[in-house]
XYZ file of C-alpha atoms in Angstrom:
259
model
C 0.128 0.197 -0.074
C 1.032 3.433 -0.398
C -0.199 6.984 0.350
C 0.208 9.913 -2.078
C 2.149 13.171 -0.632
C -1.250 14.664 -0.160
C -2.687 11.942 1.576
C 0.446 11.999 3.963
C -0.014 15.817 4.418
C -3.707 15.538 5.159
C -3.005 12.798 7.859
C -0.581 15.106 9.409
C -3.467 17.864 9.503
C -5.584 15.355 11.409
C -2.882 14.384 13.584
C -2.236 17.873 14.676
C -5.776 18.628 14.861
C -6.411 15.813 17.278
C -3.946 17.289 19.754
C -5.370 20.832 19.367
C -8.912 19.287 19.907
C -8.279 16.795 23.090
C -5.400 17.900 24.859
C -5.660 20.928 26.990
C -3.102 23.691 27.631
C -0.677 24.055 28.455
C 0.303 20.533 27.624
C -1.212 20.647 24.160
C 1.541 23.420 23.349
C 4.226 21.453 24.361
C 3.179 18.482 22.467
C 2.649 20.317 19.286
C 6.301 21.964 19.757
C 7.399 18.800 20.117
C 5.786 16.805 17.107
C 6.536 20.068 14.905
C 10.236 19.825 15.884
C 10.358 16.330 14.209
C 7.779 16.555 11.774
C 9.722 15.879 8.739
C 10.494 12.444 10.518
C 6.977 11.706 12.248
C 5.468 12.527 8.940
C 7.229 9.938 6.657
C 7.693 7.351 9.297
C 6.418 3.517 8.663
C 4.562 2.023 11.380
C 6.446 -1.122 11.304
C 9.836 -2.262 9.381
C 8.475 -5.285 7.554
C 5.624 -5.342 5.177
C 4.029 -8.403 6.641
C 3.224 -6.289 9.794
C 1.163 -3.204 9.532
C 1.691 0.163 7.648
C 5.273 -0.721 6.743
C 5.342 2.366 4.215
C 6.336 5.948 4.519
C 3.372 7.513 6.251
C 2.265 4.593 7.678
C 3.006 5.428 11.346
C 0.599 8.721 11.430
C -2.138 6.997 9.844
C -1.944 4.103 12.206
C -1.965 6.659 15.169
C -4.853 8.595 13.813
C -6.838 5.215 13.250
C -6.062 4.003 16.719
C -7.400 7.756 17.961
C -10.749 6.991 15.949
C -10.807 3.235 17.257
C -10.086 4.242 20.768
C -12.997 6.854 21.015
C -15.590 4.313 19.422
C -14.158 1.611 21.599
C -14.913 3.977 24.864
C -18.524 4.325 23.753
C -19.016 0.787 23.536
C -17.470 0.027 26.900
C -19.648 2.932 28.481
C -22.810 1.353 26.814
C -21.704 -2.063 28.221
C -21.336 -0.239 32.000
C -17.878 0.262 32.554
C -16.686 2.832 35.135
C -16.044 5.681 32.974
C -14.876 8.047 35.992
C -11.734 6.225 36.156
C -10.145 8.192 33.194
C -10.716 11.124 31.106
C -11.111 11.374 27.419
C -7.945 13.564 27.331
C -6.060 10.535 28.926
C -7.393 8.217 26.260
C -6.407 10.226 23.244
C -3.261 11.475 24.570
C -2.055 7.656 25.291
C -3.328 6.768 21.650
C -1.613 9.648 20.084
C 1.787 8.377 21.612
C 1.364 4.959 22.362
C 3.877 4.025 19.428
C 6.013 7.306 19.849
C 9.029 4.874 20.724
C 9.298 4.270 17.095
C 10.490 7.622 16.177
C 13.971 6.760 17.690
C 15.541 9.751 19.784
C 16.837 13.335 19.132
C 19.542 12.094 17.342
C 18.783 8.793 15.396
C 15.760 7.463 13.522
C 14.586 3.984 14.817
C 13.946 2.548 10.960
C 15.451 3.493 8.346
C 15.496 2.440 4.565
C 16.808 -1.176 4.187
C 20.046 -1.338 2.255
C 19.985 -5.277 1.824
C 18.271 -6.132 -1.422
C 17.696 -9.912 -0.450
C 16.194 -8.703 2.740
C 14.190 -6.302 1.403
C 13.000 -8.889 -1.669
C 12.848 -12.015 0.175
C 11.889 -11.038 3.650
C 9.626 -8.149 3.038
C 11.945 -5.697 5.031
C 11.253 -2.305 3.731
C 13.129 -0.782 6.741
C 15.879 -2.145 8.971
C 16.557 -0.918 12.591
C 19.064 1.535 13.139
C 21.957 0.233 14.990
C 22.997 3.813 16.178
C 20.242 3.734 18.345
C 20.363 2.281 21.732
C 17.856 -0.388 22.204
C 14.911 0.113 24.283
C 11.401 -1.049 24.125
C 8.986 0.980 22.277
C 6.977 2.213 25.372
C 9.635 2.735 27.426
C 11.650 5.228 24.599
C 8.217 6.729 24.216
C 7.749 7.574 27.741
C 11.548 8.453 28.087
C 10.757 10.869 24.905
C 8.013 12.497 26.738
C 9.323 13.183 29.815
C 12.920 14.592 28.265
C 10.934 17.060 26.381
C 8.993 18.207 29.744
C 5.600 16.779 28.414
C 3.918 15.392 31.692
C 1.669 12.425 31.681
C -0.709 10.961 34.129
C -0.564 7.461 35.725
C -3.228 6.559 33.464
C -1.466 7.579 30.254
C 1.510 5.829 31.382
C -0.221 2.417 32.197
C -1.715 2.820 28.760
C 1.435 3.551 26.771
C 3.200 0.920 28.720
C 0.778 -2.019 28.042
C -0.793 -1.133 24.929
C 0.625 -4.271 23.261
C -1.226 -6.498 25.764
C 0.010 -9.865 26.310
C 2.024 -9.822 22.847
C 4.470 -8.403 24.781
C 5.845 -10.461 27.798
C 6.802 -7.641 29.706
C 2.867 -6.811 30.447
C 2.383 -10.128 32.275
C 3.016 -8.396 35.668
C -0.031 -6.291 34.829
C -2.202 -8.194 32.817
C -1.813 -11.746 34.565
C -2.339 -10.851 38.434
C -4.991 -13.139 40.330
C -5.575 -10.733 43.002
C -8.197 -8.060 42.688
C -5.856 -5.375 44.015
C -3.289 -6.261 41.235
C -5.431 -5.702 38.547
C -6.128 -2.145 36.779
C -8.352 0.392 38.423
C -9.397 1.794 34.979
C -10.130 0.223 31.801
C -8.110 2.980 29.740
C -5.234 0.114 28.969
C -7.722 -2.580 27.587
C -9.634 -0.100 25.618
C -6.251 1.327 23.960
C -5.045 -2.394 23.505
C -8.254 -2.909 21.699
C -8.257 -0.119 19.464
C -4.291 -0.696 18.518
C -5.099 -4.091 17.874
C -8.373 -3.132 15.958
C -6.080 -0.543 13.675
C -3.459 -3.213 12.861
C -6.093 -5.788 11.820
C -7.883 -3.291 9.678
C -4.091 -2.360 8.192
C -3.632 -5.891 7.781
C -6.656 -6.568 5.874
C -6.111 -3.706 3.462
C -2.712 -4.709 2.613
C -2.956 -8.357 2.341
C -6.568 -9.518 1.557
C -6.557 -8.240 -2.208
C -3.686 -10.191 -2.413
C -5.183 -13.366 -1.085
C -7.957 -13.171 -3.306
C -6.053 -12.128 -6.587
C -2.592 -14.170 -5.959
C -1.374 -13.212 -9.606
C -0.916 -9.797 -8.347
C 3.089 -9.043 -9.018
C 5.585 -7.858 -6.648
C 6.563 -5.333 -8.899
C 3.029 -3.901 -9.021
C 2.637 -4.016 -5.481
C 5.876 -3.504 -3.591
C 8.161 -1.529 -6.029
C 7.321 1.801 -5.352
C 9.792 4.235 -7.062
C 8.153 4.301 -10.377
C 6.480 7.524 -10.046
C 6.109 10.175 -13.288
C 8.119 13.136 -12.631
C 4.933 15.376 -12.374
C 4.030 13.080 -9.313
C 7.433 13.801 -7.896
C 6.837 17.427 -8.028
C 3.635 17.201 -6.137
C 5.259 14.940 -3.454
C 7.956 17.926 -3.150
C 5.534 20.315 -2.940
C 3.236 18.827 -0.303
C 5.947 17.568 1.914
C 8.674 20.311 1.384
C 12.610 19.541 1.593
C 13.535 16.747 3.733
C 16.791 17.715 6.021
C 16.778 14.540 8.103
C 19.610 11.982 7.136
C 17.711 8.980 7.786
C 14.826 10.151 5.534
C 16.917 11.253 2.496
C 16.462 7.967 0.512
C 12.769 7.608 1.884
C 10.817 9.528 -0.482
C 12.221 7.039 -3.191
C 9.792 4.881 -1.739
C 6.931 7.121 -2.280
């Protein structure tokens, strides 16, 4: 799957609008300042490094985050209809956690986490459109995301921390201590983490279906038609440059070739 430059720009506008709509001052201004600082990188980030996962293409990260926000708000309505105690968290907390749940995928102040794959064999045989940047010290996605927020003076609540920390549910063994407690006092005292996890899972599943179900239905679709993304005409490249502006980040210089 690919996004046009105009779609990438529109997704970014929605991303910033979610902050302006749901996050209160003064945290709103700090969050917008943070994301505008890294706008080039975040706009073009993939949501994963491998096409067998979800949204592993330029602009895939922001599209995924926007979908998680929408799904989280809809899931919250469902949970409320079924009788959950909505007084244990706020809509701002839910949306803040959704917006920042995968922030650790951006890397740190100096290094991108995902950079274009340079090994053609791994790209063609393993579907790895990107590779992990070995210049970046290892940290889990939730840990790095929380560190990036606090290092830029963006405070978060206990509920938001739990939501971001456990958004992968039991797919991450580190969450067992939160999700496999057998005593009532060990369990979450808010439904926010479960709502966010369901929203993230729902979004990833939808993205998988959009990418892969058409391929299963039509297996004769060629790899070239679906995965080689740099055969754009010159006029399309001009539109991309106009919509996205100049790219300064070293790790993104080659990323536009995938558009």
